[in-house]
Amino acid sequence: MKPPRALSLRYPFGHPMGEAFAVRQQRAILLAALDALETLAEPGAIVSPGWVWRRHRFD
Amino acid sequence: MSGRLRNAVAVQLFKRVPWLGRQWARRHRFVEATAVPWAAARKPVKDSVVALVTTAGVHLRSDAPFDMADPDGDPSFRIIPSDADPRRLTITHKYYDHAAADRDVNVVLPIDRLREVRDEGRVGGIAPRMYSFMGHIDGRHLATLTGQTAPDVAQRLRDDGAEAVFLTPA
């Protein structure tokens, strides 16, 4: 698959937005993706924030 | 072993032992795109209409579920009004563990989060409809997806006035 642009998270399959009811986490993922829409100018570019599943604190 | 039984056993193994699923994915020959589809963002996100598309098998409870009996999956899609109450949604997709998404659909379809950032002025608007596929599509259904249903959704998104699409895979 070659998406135009992507945000890549090493999260368990089936959790593209993170954990249930983790509003700050889901919000951070959405905002990071929307930011990538504006900042990535290279076709196929992928952003990897490096957030670790259930360890990263979304303040 | 019949195809359906073999499929059912594989599904349960992959869901319960994620390592097996990763091993399968390394060896499976997925369809490979020859080029990156690209459309540059024409204006800031705060002025853009954003649509949600998912392959997580989400649909209105009142809609027909995706076909789980066919080992090659289901290439059709479901339309969800963007103002739908998340409690009216359900998931039909046996190829991933959606226990978390069953409790909070925002795990796979972040409609509440998108409404919040729209209300804050961070996105210009939300397209009137969301589109949902079921992400297990193989065999003969691949041609239907790439030749019919995916282009159909792309055209519908244009007709809806969507200027950006956020796709969540599952």
mmCIF file of C-alpha atoms in Angstrom:
data_model
loop_
_atom_site.group_PDB
_atom_site.id
_atom_site.type_symbol
_atom_site.label_atom_id
_atom_site.label_comp_id
_atom_site.label_asym_id
_atom_site.label_seq_id
_atom_site.Cartn_x
_atom_site.Cartn_y
_atom_site.Cartn_z
ATOM 1 C CA MET A 1 0.000 0.000 0.000
ATOM 2 C CA LYS A 2 1.260 3.481 -0.799
ATOM 3 C CA PRO A 3 -0.822 6.098 0.982
ATOM 4 C CA PRO A 4 -0.363 9.727 -0.078
ATOM 5 C CA ARG A 5 0.773 10.574 3.451
ATOM 6 C CA ALA A 6 0.472 8.734 6.725
ATOM 7 C CA LEU A 7 0.900 8.856 10.463
ATOM 8 C CA SER A 8 2.427 5.561 11.606
ATOM 9 C CA LEU A 9 1.939 4.240 15.140
ATOM 10 C CA ARG A 10 3.222 0.928 16.458
ATOM 11 C CA TYR A 11 -0.086 0.259 18.176
ATOM 12 C CA PRO A 12 -1.943 -3.076 18.337
ATOM 13 C CA PHE A 13 -3.918 -3.835 15.202
ATOM 14 C CA GLY A 14 -7.450 -2.506 15.490
ATOM 15 C CA HIS A 15 -6.470 0.563 17.542
ATOM 16 C CA PRO A 16 -5.582 3.226 14.969
ATOM 17 C CA MET A 17 -6.749 5.987 17.339
ATOM 18 C CA GLY A 18 -5.397 4.407 20.518
ATOM 19 C CA GLU A 19 -7.279 3.251 23.588
ATOM 20 C CA ALA A 20 -10.996 3.435 24.382
ATOM 21 C CA PHE A 21 -12.100 6.690 26.022
ATOM 22 C CA ALA A 22 -8.512 8.023 25.939
ATOM 23 C CA VAL A 23 -9.684 11.397 24.686
ATOM 24 C CA ARG A 24 -6.315 13.171 24.885
ATOM 25 C CA GLN A 25 -4.616 10.324 23.052
ATOM 26 C CA GLN A 26 -7.237 10.141 20.304
ATOM 27 C CA ARG A 27 -7.158 13.896 19.944
ATOM 28 C CA ALA A 28 -3.355 13.975 19.686
ATOM 29 C CA ILE A 29 -3.426 11.335 16.936
ATOM 30 C CA LEU A 30 -6.075 13.209 14.964
ATOM 31 C CA LEU A 31 -4.287 16.554 15.315
ATOM 32 C CA ALA A 32 -0.936 15.002 14.347
ATOM 33 C CA ALA A 33 -2.536 13.568 11.202
ATOM 34 C CA LEU A 34 -4.176 16.875 10.315
ATOM 35 C CA ASP A 35 -0.874 18.632 10.904
ATOM 36 C CA ALA A 36 0.806 16.139 8.550
ATOM 37 C CA LEU A 37 -1.718 17.100 5.895
ATOM 38 C CA GLU A 38 -0.346 20.634 5.970
ATOM 39 C CA THR A 39 3.341 19.907 6.500
ATOM 40 C CA LEU A 40 4.119 16.828 4.385
ATOM 41 C CA ALA A 41 4.854 17.905 0.845
ATOM 42 C CA GLU A 42 6.523 14.715 -0.388
ATOM 43 C CA PRO A 43 4.170 12.055 -1.833
ATOM 44 C CA GLY A 44 4.273 8.919 0.321
ATOM 45 C CA ALA A 45 5.879 10.589 3.337
ATOM 46 C CA ILE A 46 5.193 8.903 6.676
ATOM 47 C CA VAL A 47 5.380 10.550 10.110
ATOM 48 C CA SER A 48 6.242 8.328 13.081
ATOM 49 C CA PRO A 49 5.751 10.124 16.418
ATOM 50 C CA GLY A 50 7.263 7.189 18.319
ATOM 51 C CA TRP A 51 4.527 7.068 20.913
ATOM 52 C CA VAL A 52 4.754 3.831 22.905
ATOM 53 C CA TRP A 53 1.519 1.943 23.471
ATOM 54 C CA ARG A 54 0.128 2.553 26.963
ATOM 55 C CA ARG A 55 3.351 4.263 28.067
ATOM 56 C CA HIS A 56 3.337 7.621 26.380
ATOM 57 C CA ARG A 57 1.587 10.297 28.420
ATOM 58 C CA PHE A 58 -0.696 12.561 26.418
ATOM 59 C CA ASP A 59 -0.944 15.709 28.517
ATOM 60 C CA MET B 1 -10.615 -28.853 5.683
ATOM 61 C CA SER B 2 -13.071 -26.605 3.853
ATOM 62 C CA GLY B 3 -12.136 -23.052 2.931
ATOM 63 C CA ARG B 4 -14.584 -21.535 5.393
ATOM 64 C CA LEU B 5 -13.439 -23.722 8.280
ATOM 65 C CA ARG B 6 -9.781 -23.033 7.511
ATOM 66 C CA ASN B 7 -10.576 -19.330 7.408
ATOM 67 C CA ALA B 8 -12.435 -19.470 10.725
ATOM 68 C CA VAL B 9 -9.536 -21.249 12.445
ATOM 69 C CA ALA B 10 -6.980 -18.812 10.998
ATOM 70 C CA VAL B 11 -9.034 -15.804 12.096
ATOM 71 C CA GLN B 12 -9.209 -17.001 15.692
ATOM 72 C CA LEU B 13 -5.489 -17.813 15.782
ATOM 73 C CA PHE B 14 -4.475 -14.447 14.370
ATOM 74 C CA LYS B 15 -6.762 -12.556 16.759
ATOM 75 C CA ARG B 16 -5.534 -14.428 19.821
ATOM 76 C CA VAL B 17 -1.860 -14.645 18.849
ATOM 77 C CA PRO B 18 -0.902 -11.332 17.187
ATOM 78 C CA TRP B 19 2.599 -12.647 16.407
ATOM 79 C CA LEU B 20 1.058 -15.183 14.024
ATOM 80 C CA GLY B 21 -0.778 -12.400 12.246
ATOM 81 C CA ARG B 22 2.432 -10.432 11.804
ATOM 82 C CA GLN B 23 4.191 -13.516 10.419
ATOM 83 C CA TRP B 24 1.340 -14.051 7.974
ATOM 84 C CA ALA B 25 1.462 -10.401 6.893
ATOM 85 C CA ARG B 26 5.198 -10.665 6.152
ATOM 86 C CA ARG B 27 4.634 -13.538 3.760
ATOM 87 C CA HIS B 28 1.320 -12.519 2.243
ATOM 88 C CA ARG B 29 1.453 -11.000 -1.225
ATOM 89 C CA PHE B 30 -0.603 -7.854 -0.862
ATOM 90 C CA VAL B 31 -1.699 -5.812 -3.831
ATOM 91 C CA GLU B 32 1.064 -3.311 -4.475
ATOM 92 C CA ALA B 33 0.336 0.129 -5.831
ATOM 93 C CA THR B 34 2.585 1.260 -8.640
ATOM 94 C CA ALA B 35 2.475 4.932 -7.703
ATOM 95 C CA VAL B 36 1.600 7.134 -4.756
ATOM 96 C CA PRO B 37 -1.783 8.815 -5.240
ATOM 97 C CA TRP B 38 -1.202 12.452 -4.446
ATOM 98 C CA ALA B 39 -3.170 15.641 -4.146
ATOM 99 C CA ALA B 40 -1.483 18.579 -2.477
ATOM 100 C CA ALA B 41 -3.387 20.334 0.308
ATOM 101 C CA ARG B 42 -4.768 23.485 -1.264
ATOM 102 C CA LYS B 43 -5.636 25.390 1.878
ATOM 103 C CA PRO B 44 -5.142 25.217 5.631
ATOM 104 C CA VAL B 45 -6.945 22.478 7.555
ATOM 105 C CA LYS B 46 -8.784 25.146 9.555
ATOM 106 C CA ASP B 47 -10.499 26.181 6.332
ATOM 107 C CA SER B 48 -11.022 22.667 4.907
ATOM 108 C CA VAL B 49 -13.937 20.257 4.971
ATOM 109 C CA VAL B 50 -12.678 16.947 6.370
ATOM 110 C CA ALA B 51 -14.245 13.511 5.832
ATOM 111 C CA LEU B 52 -13.721 10.268 7.709
ATOM 112 C CA VAL B 53 -13.266 6.941 5.966
ATOM 113 C CA THR B 54 -12.522 3.715 7.783
ATOM 114 C CA THR B 55 -11.889 0.073 6.944
ATOM 115 C CA ALA B 56 -12.911 -1.010 10.443
ATOM 116 C CA GLY B 57 -16.277 -2.485 9.469
ATOM 117 C CA VAL B 58 -18.347 0.191 11.223
ATOM 118 C CA HIS B 59 -21.964 0.654 10.150
ATOM 119 C CA LEU B 60 -25.335 1.806 11.392
ATOM 120 C CA ARG B 61 -27.100 -0.875 13.392
ATOM 121 C CA SER B 62 -30.001 -0.447 10.981
ATOM 122 C CA ASP B 63 -27.798 -1.277 7.944
ATOM 123 C CA ALA B 64 -26.988 -4.718 6.591
ATOM 124 C CA PRO B 65 -23.811 -6.112 8.171
ATOM 125 C CA PHE B 66 -20.740 -6.891 6.082
ATOM 126 C CA ASP B 67 -20.514 -10.459 4.756
ATOM 127 C CA MET B 68 -18.525 -12.532 7.226
ATOM 128 C CA ALA B 69 -19.252 -15.871 5.566
ATOM 129 C CA ASP B 70 -17.136 -15.272 2.471
ATOM 130 C CA PRO B 71 -13.441 -16.048 3.183
ATOM 131 C CA ASP B 72 -12.507 -13.406 0.593
ATOM 132 C CA GLY B 73 -14.361 -10.753 2.533
ATOM 133 C CA ASP B 74 -16.773 -8.068 1.402
ATOM 134 C CA PRO B 75 -15.793 -5.187 -0.914
ATOM 135 C CA SER B 76 -18.966 -3.152 -0.344
ATOM 136 C CA PHE B 77 -19.195 -0.034 1.814
ATOM 137 C CA ARG B 78 -21.641 1.557 4.192
ATOM 138 C CA ILE B 79 -22.633 5.202 4.454
ATOM 139 C CA ILE B 80 -22.869 6.782 7.896
ATOM 140 C CA PRO B 81 -24.280 10.296 8.393
ATOM 141 C CA SER B 82 -21.637 12.412 10.079
ATOM 142 C CA ASP B 83 -24.159 13.565 12.673
ATOM 143 C CA ALA B 84 -25.020 9.988 13.669
ATOM 144 C CA ASP B 85 -25.090 9.189 17.351
ATOM 145 C CA PRO B 86 -22.154 6.801 17.984
ATOM 146 C CA ARG B 87 -24.556 4.629 19.963
ATOM 147 C CA ARG B 88 -26.340 3.854 16.678
ATOM 148 C CA LEU B 89 -23.165 2.290 15.284
ATOM 149 C CA THR B 90 -21.847 -1.244 15.431
ATOM 150 C CA ILE B 91 -18.947 -3.186 13.931
ATOM 151 C CA THR B 92 -19.060 -6.259 11.699
ATOM 152 C CA HIS B 93 -15.482 -7.368 11.098
ATOM 153 C CA LYS B 94 -14.106 -10.648 12.442
ATOM 154 C CA TYR B 95 -10.514 -10.127 11.319
ATOM 155 C CA TYR B 96 -9.365 -7.928 14.198
ATOM 156 C CA ASP B 97 -10.059 -7.599 17.893
ATOM 157 C CA HIS B 98 -12.545 -4.730 18.137
ATOM 158 C CA ALA B 99 -13.428 -5.104 21.815
ATOM 159 C CA ALA B 100 -12.063 -1.606 22.517
ATOM 160 C CA ALA B 101 -13.829 -0.096 19.494
ATOM 161 C CA ASP B 102 -17.082 -1.767 20.554
ATOM 162 C CA ARG B 103 -16.891 0.228 23.790
ATOM 163 C CA ASP B 104 -15.731 3.475 22.134
ATOM 164 C CA VAL B 105 -16.089 3.727 18.377
ATOM 165 C CA ASN B 106 -13.593 6.617 18.395
ATOM 166 C CA VAL B 107 -10.869 3.944 18.634
ATOM 167 C CA VAL B 108 -11.435 3.321 14.917
ATOM 168 C CA LEU B 109 -13.696 6.187 13.777
ATOM 169 C CA PRO B 110 -12.848 9.426 15.622
ATOM 170 C CA ILE B 111 -16.110 11.240 15.001
ATOM 171 C CA ASP B 112 -16.354 12.756 18.487
ATOM 172 C CA ARG B 113 -12.752 14.000 18.307
ATOM 173 C CA LEU B 114 -13.329 15.495 14.855
ATOM 174 C CA ARG B 115 -16.448 17.308 16.077
ATOM 175 C CA GLU B 116 -14.450 18.733 18.993
ATOM 176 C CA VAL B 117 -11.641 20.099 16.826
ATOM 177 C CA ARG B 118 -14.195 21.489 14.373
ATOM 178 C CA ASP B 119 -15.959 23.284 17.232
ATOM 179 C CA GLU B 120 -12.583 24.737 18.245
ATOM 180 C CA GLY B 121 -12.056 26.057 14.716
ATOM 181 C CA ARG B 122 -9.146 23.725 13.947
ATOM 182 C CA VAL B 123 -10.954 22.257 10.919
ATOM 183 C CA GLY B 124 -13.288 24.167 8.648
ATOM 184 C CA GLY B 125 -16.073 21.598 8.602
ATOM 185 C CA ILE B 126 -17.039 17.947 8.525
ATOM 186 C CA ALA B 127 -18.287 16.314 5.328
ATOM 187 C CA PRO B 128 -21.914 15.181 5.656
ATOM 188 C CA ARG B 129 -21.189 11.476 5.297
ATOM 189 C CA MET B 130 -18.608 8.963 6.519
ATOM 190 C CA TYR B 131 -17.777 5.873 4.473
ATOM 191 C CA SER B 132 -16.904 2.513 5.945
ATOM 192 C CA PHE B 133 -15.361 -0.600 4.446
ATOM 193 C CA MET B 134 -14.535 -3.931 6.045
ATOM 194 C CA GLY B 135 -10.770 -4.262 5.759
ATOM 195 C CA HIS B 136 -10.524 -7.941 4.851
ATOM 196 C CA ILE B 137 -10.861 -8.013 1.069
ATOM 197 C CA ASP B 138 -9.088 -10.630 -1.016
ATOM 198 C CA GLY B 139 -9.349 -12.798 -4.129
ATOM 199 C CA ARG B 140 -12.017 -11.878 -6.643
ATOM 200 C CA HIS B 141 -13.262 -9.016 -4.477
ATOM 201 C CA LEU B 142 -10.074 -7.004 -4.974
ATOM 202 C CA ALA B 143 -11.124 -6.086 -8.515
ATOM 203 C CA THR B 144 -14.526 -4.985 -7.230
ATOM 204 C CA LEU B 145 -12.878 -2.798 -4.608
ATOM 205 C CA THR B 146 -10.315 -1.165 -6.873
ATOM 206 C CA GLY B 147 -12.556 -0.952 -9.943
ATOM 207 C CA GLN B 148 -15.937 -0.159 -8.446
ATOM 208 C CA THR B 149 -16.524 0.512 -4.769
ATOM 209 C CA ALA B 150 -13.387 2.537 -3.934
ATOM 210 C CA PRO B 151 -13.776 4.837 -6.987
ATOM 211 C CA ASP B 152 -17.479 5.137 -6.105
ATOM 212 C CA VAL B 153 -16.595 6.339 -2.613
ATOM 213 C CA ALA B 154 -13.966 8.726 -3.997
ATOM 214 C CA GLN B 155 -16.590 10.299 -6.255
ATOM 215 C CA ARG B 156 -19.094 10.482 -3.408
ATOM 216 C CA LEU B 157 -16.501 12.255 -1.256
ATOM 217 C CA ARG B 158 -15.989 14.826 -4.003
ATOM 218 C CA ASP B 159 -19.752 15.264 -4.330
ATOM 219 C CA ASP B 160 -19.954 15.734 -0.563
ATOM 220 C CA GLY B 161 -17.494 18.625 -0.779
ATOM 221 C CA ALA B 162 -14.739 16.836 1.133
ATOM 222 C CA GLU B 163 -11.369 18.575 0.759
ATOM 223 C CA ALA B 164 -9.384 16.198 2.938
ATOM 224 C CA VAL B 165 -9.959 12.628 4.074
ATOM 225 C CA PHE B 166 -8.722 10.987 7.247
ATOM 226 C CA LEU B 167 -8.652 7.209 6.742
ATOM 227 C CA THR B 168 -8.379 4.851 9.693
ATOM 228 C CA PRO B 169 -7.382 1.274 8.832
ATOM 229 C CA ALA B 170 -8.344 -1.960 10.579
#
